Amino acid sequence: MADDEVQYSIQAGVATVVLNRPKALNSLTTYMVEELLQLLNQWSSQGPSHVSCILVKGAGGKAYCAGGDVKYCVAEIVAGRLEGPLRFFSTEYSLNLKISQLRISYVALLDGIVMGGGAGVSIHGSFRVATERSLFAMPECAIGLFPDIGASFFLNRLPGKLGMYLGLTGARLAGVDLLHSGLATHYIPSALVPRLEAALLQLGQQGQAADMARINQVLMQLQAAGGPLPQGRLPALQPLINAHFSGSSVSAIIHSLRQGQQRLQGQQGLQGQQGSPEAAFYDEALNALAKGSPLSECLTFELLRRNAHLTLAECLRVEGVLVSHCVAGRGDFVEGVTATLVERGRKPVWKYTSVEEVPASEVESFFVPLASQPAGLCSSPPSRM
């Protein structure tokens, strides 16, 4: 039932919220984003004496939240009912902004899959706790969309060119690499999650759950209790990411990756380079860029370029303009979701076969508001960030 999709309890001023669609990896429905927004508005207006800390986690043991319910959105678009998808995205973006503006602690427990919309209900909060089971990705280009939910804000604030890399390729970061990237604020072994929940409750009982410094202290203590941090993959890949994803276009990035791959093969020989981390980086990045929607990749590049220095609220406004075009049936959103998630396994037939074919004028047109665009998608209140 829809009213079970968001469950919560409050003890000693600590609200525990459970995203409860485990069979769908806790992907967000319209009901869920509306309910979450209503709860946050209620708790933030009642003062710290009522709720002073919010802990959010996913049900089922596999995912925090694997994104938004894009299959519903596309089904409605195909049926000509655009109000539902527009309502979903508008409310979701309002929720993303609200999380960023909370004056009470928001602790997202990223113990599992975190993708797309799941990032929107975690990354904008004050604390994001990763575990060895965390798996993060922004795979929107693979379904003909673009990284939204304020991603053009937080991806631009990751080290070097990591944000561009993640946005264009949908590459996955696992475990401690969320901490290395800055997407997570803390890292603890999943075995210590019960201790984290107990510690937050104890802070509430002591009247200290409103103190973000105390919460940070508790999280740092649990991180230390987990022993030395794993090495992760990201530190070794970051120089490659910076070198190849700093190009002036998607085409330039692909060219740089191909040159790097050819240079590596020439240096080490086909036999010697197979299986190396550098070879895997080139293979995975080029394969992802080849499979994704060329139009979505060009939109993503331009979105991140334009929004590099904007506030979160301003980024959400721009993203609202783009998503209105997608809901109106433009681009590859309907085809990408239908082929990948509805028909499962069919290769999408993208509007363009390569990024070189995508006209700059079409990319530019997605940034022009539609005359019929709902005000809620582009008129968020100013951000405090």
PDB file of C-alpha atoms in Angstrom, residues 187 219-228:
ATOM      1  CA  TYR A 187      32.424   5.561   6.377  1.00  0.00           C
ATOM      2  CA  LEU A 219      30.258   9.254  13.495  1.00  0.00           C
ATOM      3  CA  MET A 220      34.016   9.842  13.584  1.00  0.00           C
ATOM      4  CA  GLN A 221      34.317   7.543  16.609  1.00  0.00           C
ATOM      5  CA  LEU A 222      32.422   4.788  14.796  1.00  0.00           C
ATOM      6  CA  GLN A 223      34.544   5.306  11.704  1.00  0.00           C
ATOM      7  CA  ALA A 224      37.687   4.893  13.813  1.00  0.00           C
ATOM      8  CA  ALA A 225      36.202   1.831  15.519  1.00  0.00           C
ATOM      9  CA  GLY A 226      35.914   0.197  12.108  1.00  0.00           C
ATOM     10  CA  GLY A 227      39.678   0.109  11.759  1.00  0.00           C
ATOM     11  CA  PRO A 228      41.878   1.450   8.950  1.00  0.00           C
TER      12      PRO A 228
END
